[in-house]
Amino acid sequence: MGGAFLAAAVLARLGSRIELPTIPLFILAGILLGPHTPGIVLVSDPHDLEMLSALGLVLLLFYLGLEFHLDDLKAGGRKMALAGGTYLALNVGAGLGFGFALGWGTSEALVLAGVLGISSSAIVTKVLVDLGRIGNPETKPVLGIIVVEDIFLALYLAALQPILSGADSLSAAVMDGAKAFGFLLALAVAARYGTKLVSRFIATKDDELLVISFLGIAVFVAGVSEWFGVADAIGAFMVGLMLGGTTSGDRIRKLVHPLRDAFGAIFFFAFGLSINPGDLPTVLWPVLAAVAVTLVMNILAGLSAARIFRFGAGPAANISTTLLARGEFALILATMAAGASLDVRLAPFIAGYVLILAVLGPLAAGRSHWLARVLPGGRRGDGGGDGGDGRGGHPDGPRRLEEASATS
C-alpha cells in the first residue's frame, strides 16, 4: 500500500511539471508496477486492493454529489439544459453507434456509449482552474453540461445495472430495473425532503465525529444500493446530494477532500493493475478510431453550444476542448463491465482510450486558439474573450473557481 501511494505520488509530481492530469498517471503507475509488467511487482493480485478501490470509487461519487445542486441547472435555464442534452445526444449516440460497429455485443455497446459519451468532471474542473477561465463567458455552459451529464450518469448506471447483471428473462430484467429505480427514487425523495432530519442527525462541532458519521452513511447506503441493484457509487452520489444541502455541508466538503484524493488514487492505481499492456496493441485501432470520433463529436457539440449561447469561434473551441477528457466515469463503467464478465477487450480498450484523452484533453484545452482559427468565424480574429491565447479569463479565475467549487 505504501509503495502504491508513493509510486502514484512520484509519477504525479513528475507529470505536474509538464502539466499532465493525475488520473492517467495513477493508472500508469498501476500498469508499471502490476503483475503484467516486467520488473518490480507491488501487487500480484489486483483483487487484494478490491475493497480499498471500491471505497475510492464511493468517495469519488460521494464528493461529486456534495458538489451537485439542482439549483445549478435551474439557474442556467433552458439554454443550459439544451446545450447539455445536445452534448449527450451527439457523444452518447456516437458512442452507441461505435459500439455496435465494433460488433462486440449489445451489452458492450451500451457500456461504450457511456464511456465515449461522458466527460471527466475532475479533469474539466482542473482545466478551468489551471487556465483561469472562470471569468470566460463559455464557462457557464461548460459547467451546465457537466451538471446535465451527472444527472444522466445516475439514471444511466441505474438502467445499465440490471442489463449487466444478466437477468434471465425480460420480466426478470424489468423487475430488477423497477427495483433499482424504486430505490433510486426513494433516495431522491430522501435527498429532497430529508435534509433537515439528516442535518440534525450528523450535526456536531467535533470534526472526528462528523467524518465518522458521513463516511458511515455513505458507505452503508452504497452497500444497500448494491443489494437493490443500483451501483454502489450511485448510492454514494445520492448521499452526497443529501448531505451537501445540510448545515454541515461545507465542512463535509473540506473534510472529505483528502480522503477522496487518497482513495481515489488507489481506485485508479488498482484499475491500472488489472491492465495487461500486452493487450493494448490488440485494441489500438479501435482506441484511435474512438478518439477520432470523440474529437469530432466534441467539436460539433462545442459549435452547437456556442450557437445556443450566441458565442463566436473562440468560446466554441474552448467548450470543445475543455470537455474532451474522459476519466473517472469511464473507469466506473469498466469496473461494472469487468464484474459482468463482458468482452475481455473492453478493459484494455477503456484503459487506452482514457489514457489518451486524459492527457490530450488538458493539452488541447491550453491550445484551443489553434482550433478556433479553423472554426467558422475564427479567421476574423475572434479570440473568444480570452485574447486568442487559450488562457485568458479573469486574473483571479483559479481563486474564484475554488471559492465557488460548490457550483462546479
Coordinates of C-alpha atoms in Angstrom, one line a residue:
M1 CA 0.0 0.0 0.0
G2 CA 2.8 2.4 0.9
G3 CA 4.5 1.6 -2.4
A4 CA 1.3 2.2 -4.3
F5 CA 0.8 5.6 -2.8
L6 CA 4.4 6.6 -3.3
A7 CA 4.5 5.4 -6.9
A8 CA 1.4 7.3 -7.6
A9 CA 2.8 10.4 -5.9
V10 CA 6.2 10.3 -7.7
L11 CA 4.6 9.9 -11.1
A12 CA 2.0 12.7 -10.3
R13 CA 4.8 15.0 -9.2
L14 CA 6.8 14.4 -12.4
G15 CA 3.6 14.8 -14.5
S16 CA 2.7 18.1 -12.8
R17 CA 5.9 19.6 -14.2
I18 CA 4.6 19.2 -17.7
E19 CA 1.0 20.0 -16.7
L20 CA -0.4 16.5 -17.1
P21 CA -3.5 15.5 -15.1
T22 CA -3.1 13.0 -12.3
I23 CA -5.7 10.4 -13.3
P24 CA -3.7 8.8 -16.3
L25 CA -0.5 8.9 -14.2
F26 CA -2.1 6.9 -11.4
I27 CA -3.3 4.4 -13.9
L28 CA 0.2 4.3 -15.5
A29 CA 1.7 3.6 -12.0
G30 CA -0.6 0.6 -11.6
I31 CA 0.3 -0.7 -15.0
L32 CA 4.1 -0.4 -14.5
L33 CA 4.0 -1.9 -11.0
G34 CA 1.4 -4.6 -11.7
P35 CA 1.7 -8.3 -12.4
H36 CA 1.5 -7.9 -16.2
T37 CA 4.7 -5.7 -16.5
P38 CA 8.3 -6.9 -16.1
G39 CA 10.2 -5.5 -13.1
I40 CA 9.0 -4.7 -9.6
V41 CA 5.6 -6.1 -8.8
L42 CA 4.0 -4.3 -5.8
V43 CA 0.6 -6.1 -6.0
S44 CA 0.5 -9.5 -7.7
D45 CA -3.3 -9.9 -7.4
P46 CA -5.5 -6.8 -8.2
H47 CA -8.2 -8.2 -6.0
D48 CA -6.0 -7.5 -3.0
L49 CA -7.0 -3.9 -3.4
E50 CA -10.6 -4.5 -4.3
M51 CA -12.2 -3.2 -1.1
L52 CA -10.0 -0.1 -1.0
S53 CA -10.6 0.5 -4.7
A54 CA -14.4 0.3 -4.1
L55 CA -14.0 2.8 -1.3
G56 CA -12.2 5.1 -3.6
L57 CA -15.0 4.9 -6.1
V58 CA -17.6 5.5 -3.4
L59 CA -15.8 8.6 -2.2
L60 CA -15.3 10.0 -5.7
L61 CA -19.1 9.9 -6.4
F62 CA -19.9 11.0 -2.8
Y63 CA -17.9 14.1 -3.4
L64 CA -19.5 14.7 -6.7
G65 CA -22.9 14.5 -5.0
L66 CA -21.7 17.1 -2.4
E67 CA -20.8 19.5 -5.3
F68 CA -24.0 18.9 -7.2
H69 CA -27.0 21.2 -6.8
L70 CA -30.3 21.1 -8.8
D71 CA -30.3 24.9 -8.5
D72 CA -27.3 25.0 -10.8
L73 CA -29.3 23.6 -13.6
K74 CA -32.4 25.7 -12.9
A75 CA -30.3 28.9 -12.8
G76 CA -29.0 28.1 -16.3
G77 CA -32.4 27.8 -17.7
R78 CA -33.4 26.1 -21.0
K79 CA -30.2 27.1 -22.8
M80 CA -28.0 25.2 -20.4
A81 CA -30.3 22.1 -20.5
L82 CA -30.4 22.3 -24.3
A83 CA -26.6 22.5 -24.5
G84 CA -26.2 19.6 -22.2
G85 CA -28.8 17.5 -23.9
T86 CA -27.2 18.2 -27.3
Y87 CA -23.7 17.2 -26.0
L88 CA -25.1 13.9 -24.7
A89 CA -27.1 13.2 -27.8
L90 CA -24.0 13.7 -30.0
N91 CA -21.5 11.9 -27.9
V92 CA -23.6 9.1 -26.3
G93 CA -25.3 8.5 -29.7
A94 CA -22.0 8.3 -31.5
G95 CA -20.6 6.0 -28.7
L96 CA -23.6 3.6 -29.1
G97 CA -23.2 3.5 -32.9
F98 CA -19.4 3.0 -32.5
G99 CA -20.1 0.1 -30.0
F100 CA -22.4 -1.6 -32.4
A101 CA -20.0 -1.1 -35.3
L102 CA -17.3 -2.9 -33.3
G103 CA -19.5 -5.9 -33.1
W104 CA -18.5 -6.9 -29.5
G105 CA -22.1 -7.3 -28.3
T106 CA -25.1 -5.3 -27.3
S107 CA -24.1 -5.0 -23.6
E108 CA -20.6 -3.9 -24.6
A109 CA -22.1 -1.3 -27.0
L110 CA -24.2 0.1 -24.1
V111 CA -21.1 0.4 -22.0
L112 CA -19.1 2.0 -24.8
A113 CA -22.0 4.6 -25.2
G114 CA -21.3 5.8 -21.7
V115 CA -17.6 5.6 -22.0
L116 CA -17.5 7.7 -25.1
G117 CA -20.3 10.0 -24.1
I118 CA -19.4 11.4 -20.6
S119 CA -16.7 13.8 -19.8
S120 CA -14.4 13.7 -16.7
S121 CA -15.7 16.3 -14.1
A122 CA -12.4 16.1 -12.2
I123 CA -10.3 16.9 -15.3
V124 CA -12.7 19.6 -16.6
T125 CA -12.6 21.4 -13.2
K126 CA -8.8 21.2 -13.1
V127 CA -8.6 22.6 -16.7
L128 CA -10.8 25.6 -15.7
V129 CA -8.7 26.2 -12.6
D130 CA -5.3 25.9 -14.3
L131 CA -6.2 28.0 -17.3
G132 CA -8.0 30.7 -15.3
R133 CA -11.2 30.5 -17.4
I134 CA -13.8 31.0 -14.7
G135 CA -14.3 34.6 -16.0
N136 CA -14.9 33.5 -19.6
P137 CA -18.4 33.6 -20.9
E138 CA -18.3 30.0 -22.0
T139 CA -17.6 28.6 -18.5
K140 CA -21.3 28.7 -17.5
P141 CA -22.4 26.3 -20.3
V142 CA -19.4 24.1 -19.7
L143 CA -20.4 23.7 -16.1
G144 CA -24.1 23.3 -17.2
I145 CA -23.2 20.5 -19.5
I146 CA -21.3 18.8 -16.6
V147 CA -24.4 19.1 -14.4
V148 CA -26.6 17.5 -17.2
E149 CA -24.0 14.7 -17.6
D150 CA -24.2 14.0 -13.9
I151 CA -27.9 13.6 -13.9
F152 CA -27.7 11.4 -17.0
L153 CA -25.0 9.3 -15.4
A154 CA -27.1 8.5 -12.3
L155 CA -30.0 7.4 -14.5
Y156 CA -27.8 5.5 -17.0
L157 CA -26.0 3.5 -14.4
A158 CA -29.2 2.6 -12.7
A159 CA -30.7 1.4 -16.1
L160 CA -27.5 -0.4 -17.1
Q161 CA -27.2 -2.4 -13.8
P162 CA -29.9 -5.0 -14.5
I163 CA -28.7 -5.4 -18.1
L164 CA -25.1 -6.2 -16.9
S165 CA -26.3 -8.4 -14.1
G166 CA -27.5 -10.9 -16.7
A167 CA -31.2 -11.1 -15.9
D168 CA -32.6 -14.5 -17.2
S169 CA -35.7 -13.1 -18.9
L170 CA -37.3 -9.8 -19.9
S171 CA -39.7 -10.0 -16.9
A172 CA -36.7 -10.5 -14.6
A173 CA -34.9 -7.6 -16.2
V174 CA -38.0 -5.4 -15.8
M175 CA -38.3 -6.4 -12.1
D176 CA -34.6 -5.7 -11.5
G177 CA -34.9 -2.4 -13.2
A178 CA -38.1 -1.5 -11.3
K179 CA -36.4 -2.4 -8.0
A180 CA -33.3 -0.3 -8.9
F181 CA -35.4 2.7 -10.0
G182 CA -37.6 2.4 -7.0
F183 CA -34.7 2.5 -4.6
L184 CA -33.1 5.4 -6.6
L185 CA -36.4 7.3 -6.3
A186 CA -36.5 6.7 -2.6
L187 CA -33.0 8.1 -2.3
A188 CA -34.0 11.1 -4.4
V189 CA -37.0 11.7 -2.2
A190 CA -34.8 11.4 0.9
A191 CA -32.3 13.9 -0.6
R192 CA -35.1 16.3 -1.4
Y193 CA -37.2 16.2 1.8
G194 CA -35.0 14.5 4.4
T195 CA -32.2 17.1 4.5
K196 CA -33.4 18.7 7.8
L197 CA -33.7 15.4 9.6
V198 CA -30.2 14.2 8.4
S199 CA -28.8 17.6 9.3
R200 CA -29.8 17.2 12.9
F201 CA -28.5 13.6 13.0
I202 CA -25.0 14.4 11.9
A203 CA -24.6 17.9 13.4
T204 CA -21.6 18.1 15.6
K205 CA -18.8 20.5 16.3
D206 CA -16.3 17.7 16.5
D207 CA -14.6 17.0 13.1
E208 CA -13.7 13.5 14.1
L209 CA -17.3 12.5 14.8
L210 CA -18.5 14.3 11.6
V211 CA -16.0 12.3 9.5
I212 CA -17.1 9.0 11.0
S213 CA -20.8 9.9 10.6
F214 CA -20.7 10.9 6.9
L215 CA -18.4 8.0 6.0
G216 CA -20.7 5.6 7.8
I217 CA -23.8 6.9 6.0
A218 CA -22.1 7.0 2.6
V219 CA -20.6 3.5 2.7
F220 CA -23.6 1.9 4.3
V221 CA -26.1 3.3 1.7
A222 CA -23.6 2.4 -1.0
G223 CA -23.7 -1.2 0.2
V224 CA -27.5 -1.2 0.4
S225 CA -27.8 0.3 -3.0
E226 CA -25.8 -2.6 -4.5
W227 CA -28.2 -5.1 -2.9
F228 CA -31.1 -3.3 -4.6
G229 CA -29.3 -3.5 -8.0
V230 CA -28.2 0.1 -8.0
A231 CA -24.4 0.7 -8.5
D232 CA -22.9 1.4 -5.1
A233 CA -21.3 4.6 -6.4
I234 CA -24.7 6.0 -7.3
G235 CA -25.9 5.3 -3.8
A236 CA -22.9 7.3 -2.5
F237 CA -23.7 10.1 -5.0
M238 CA -27.2 10.4 -3.7
V239 CA -25.9 10.5 -0.1
G240 CA -23.6 13.3 -1.1
L241 CA -26.5 15.1 -2.7
M242 CA -28.4 14.9 0.6
L243 CA -25.5 15.8 2.9
G244 CA -24.4 18.7 0.7
G245 CA -27.6 20.6 1.5
T246 CA -27.2 20.2 5.3
T247 CA -25.8 22.8 7.6
S248 CA -22.6 20.7 7.8
G249 CA -22.3 20.5 4.0
D250 CA -19.4 23.0 3.7
R251 CA -17.4 21.2 6.5
I252 CA -18.0 17.8 4.9
R253 CA -16.7 19.0 1.6
K254 CA -13.5 20.2 3.2
L255 CA -13.1 17.1 5.4
V256 CA -13.7 14.5 2.6
H257 CA -11.4 16.2 0.1
P258 CA -8.1 14.4 1.3
L259 CA -10.0 11.1 1.7
R260 CA -11.3 11.4 -1.8
D261 CA -7.9 12.2 -3.2
A262 CA -6.1 9.4 -1.4
F263 CA -8.6 6.5 -2.0
G264 CA -9.4 7.9 -5.5
A265 CA -5.7 7.4 -6.3
I266 CA -5.9 3.8 -5.2
F267 CA -9.0 3.3 -7.4
F268 CA -7.2 4.5 -10.5
F269 CA -4.0 2.6 -9.4
A270 CA -6.0 -0.6 -8.9
F271 CA -7.5 -0.2 -12.3
G272 CA -4.0 0.0 -13.8
L273 CA -3.1 -3.2 -12.0
S274 CA -5.8 -5.1 -14.0
I275 CA -4.5 -3.9 -17.4
N276 CA -2.1 -6.1 -19.3
P277 CA -0.1 -3.8 -21.6
G278 CA 0.3 -6.7 -24.0
D279 CA -3.4 -6.5 -24.7
L280 CA -3.3 -2.8 -25.7
P281 CA -2.0 -3.4 -29.2
T282 CA -5.0 -5.7 -29.9
V283 CA -7.3 -2.7 -29.4
L284 CA -5.0 0.0 -30.8
W285 CA -7.1 0.8 -33.9
P286 CA -10.4 0.7 -32.1
V287 CA -9.0 3.1 -29.5
L288 CA -7.6 5.5 -32.1
A289 CA -10.9 5.4 -34.0
A290 CA -12.9 6.1 -30.8
V291 CA -10.6 9.1 -30.0
A292 CA -11.2 10.4 -33.5
V293 CA -15.0 10.0 -33.1
T294 CA -14.9 11.8 -29.7
L295 CA -12.8 14.7 -31.2
V296 CA -15.4 15.2 -34.0
M297 CA -18.4 15.0 -31.7
N298 CA -16.9 17.4 -29.2
I299 CA -16.2 20.0 -31.9
L300 CA -19.8 19.6 -33.1
A301 CA -21.1 19.9 -29.6
G302 CA -18.9 23.0 -28.9
L303 CA -20.3 24.6 -32.1
S304 CA -23.9 23.7 -31.1
A305 CA -23.4 25.2 -27.6
A306 CA -21.8 28.3 -29.0
R307 CA -24.7 28.7 -31.4
I308 CA -27.2 28.3 -28.5
F309 CA -25.5 31.0 -26.4
R310 CA -24.6 33.2 -29.4
F311 CA -20.8 32.7 -28.9
G312 CA -18.1 33.0 -31.5
A313 CA -15.3 30.6 -32.6
G314 CA -13.1 31.2 -29.6
P315 CA -15.6 30.1 -26.9
A316 CA -16.8 27.3 -29.2
A317 CA -13.2 26.0 -29.3
N318 CA -12.8 26.3 -25.5
I319 CA -16.0 24.4 -24.9
S320 CA -15.0 21.6 -27.3
T321 CA -11.5 21.1 -25.8
T322 CA -12.4 21.6 -22.2
L323 CA -15.0 18.8 -22.3
L324 CA -12.8 16.5 -24.3
A325 CA -11.1 14.5 -21.4
R326 CA -12.6 11.2 -20.3
G327 CA -11.7 9.8 -16.9
E328 CA -13.4 8.5 -13.7
F329 CA -16.8 7.7 -15.2
A330 CA -15.3 5.6 -18.0
L331 CA -13.4 3.6 -15.3
I332 CA -16.6 3.2 -13.3
L333 CA -18.3 1.6 -16.4
A334 CA -15.1 -0.5 -16.9
T335 CA -15.4 -1.8 -13.4
M336 CA -19.1 -2.7 -13.9
A337 CA -18.3 -4.4 -17.2
A338 CA -15.5 -6.5 -15.6
G339 CA -17.9 -7.6 -12.9
A340 CA -20.4 -8.6 -15.6
S341 CA -17.9 -10.8 -17.5
L342 CA -18.2 -8.9 -20.7
D343 CA -15.8 -9.0 -23.7
V344 CA -12.2 -9.1 -22.4
R345 CA -11.2 -6.4 -24.9
L346 CA -13.3 -3.8 -23.0
A347 CA -10.9 -3.3 -20.2
P348 CA -7.7 -2.6 -22.3
F349 CA -9.9 -0.5 -24.8
I350 CA -11.2 1.7 -22.0
A351 CA -7.8 2.0 -20.4
G352 CA -6.1 3.1 -23.6
Y353 CA -9.0 5.4 -24.5
V354 CA -8.9 7.1 -21.1
L355 CA -5.1 7.4 -21.0
I356 CA -5.1 9.2 -24.4
L357 CA -7.9 11.6 -23.8
A358 CA -7.0 12.3 -20.2
V359 CA -3.6 13.5 -21.5
L360 CA -4.9 15.0 -24.8
G361 CA -7.8 16.9 -23.2
P362 CA -5.9 19.3 -21.0
L363 CA -3.2 19.8 -23.6
A364 CA -5.8 20.6 -26.3
A365 CA -7.7 23.0 -23.9
G366 CA -4.5 25.0 -23.4
R367 CA -4.1 25.4 -27.2
S368 CA -7.8 25.9 -28.1
H369 CA -7.0 29.0 -30.1
W370 CA -5.5 26.7 -32.8
L371 CA -8.9 25.1 -33.2
A372 CA -10.6 28.5 -33.1
R373 CA -8.7 29.6 -36.2
V374 CA -10.3 26.8 -38.3
L375 CA -13.8 27.0 -37.0
P376 CA -16.5 29.1 -38.7
G377 CA -15.7 32.8 -38.0
G378 CA -12.3 32.0 -36.5
R379 CA -10.4 33.8 -39.3
R380 CA -12.0 37.1 -38.4
G381 CA -9.8 37.2 -35.3
D382 CA -12.4 36.0 -32.9
G383 CA -10.4 35.3 -29.7
G384 CA -13.5 34.3 -27.8
G385 CA -12.9 36.7 -25.0
D386 CA -9.5 35.3 -24.0
G387 CA -7.2 37.2 -26.3
G388 CA -6.9 34.2 -28.6
D389 CA -4.2 32.6 -26.5
G390 CA -6.4 30.0 -25.0
R391 CA -5.7 31.0 -21.4
G392 CA -7.2 34.4 -20.6
G393 CA -10.2 34.8 -18.4
H394 CA -10.4 36.7 -15.1
P395 CA -7.0 37.2 -13.4
D396 CA -8.5 35.8 -10.2
G397 CA -10.0 32.9 -12.0
P398 CA -8.4 30.0 -10.1
R399 CA -9.1 31.5 -6.7
R400 CA -12.7 32.3 -7.7
L401 CA -13.3 28.8 -9.0
E402 CA -12.0 27.3 -5.8
E403 CA -14.3 29.6 -3.8
A404 CA -17.2 28.7 -5.9
S405 CA -16.4 25.0 -6.3
A406 CA -19.9 24.0 -5.0
T407 CA -21.4 25.3 -8.2
S408 CA -18.9 23.4 -10.5

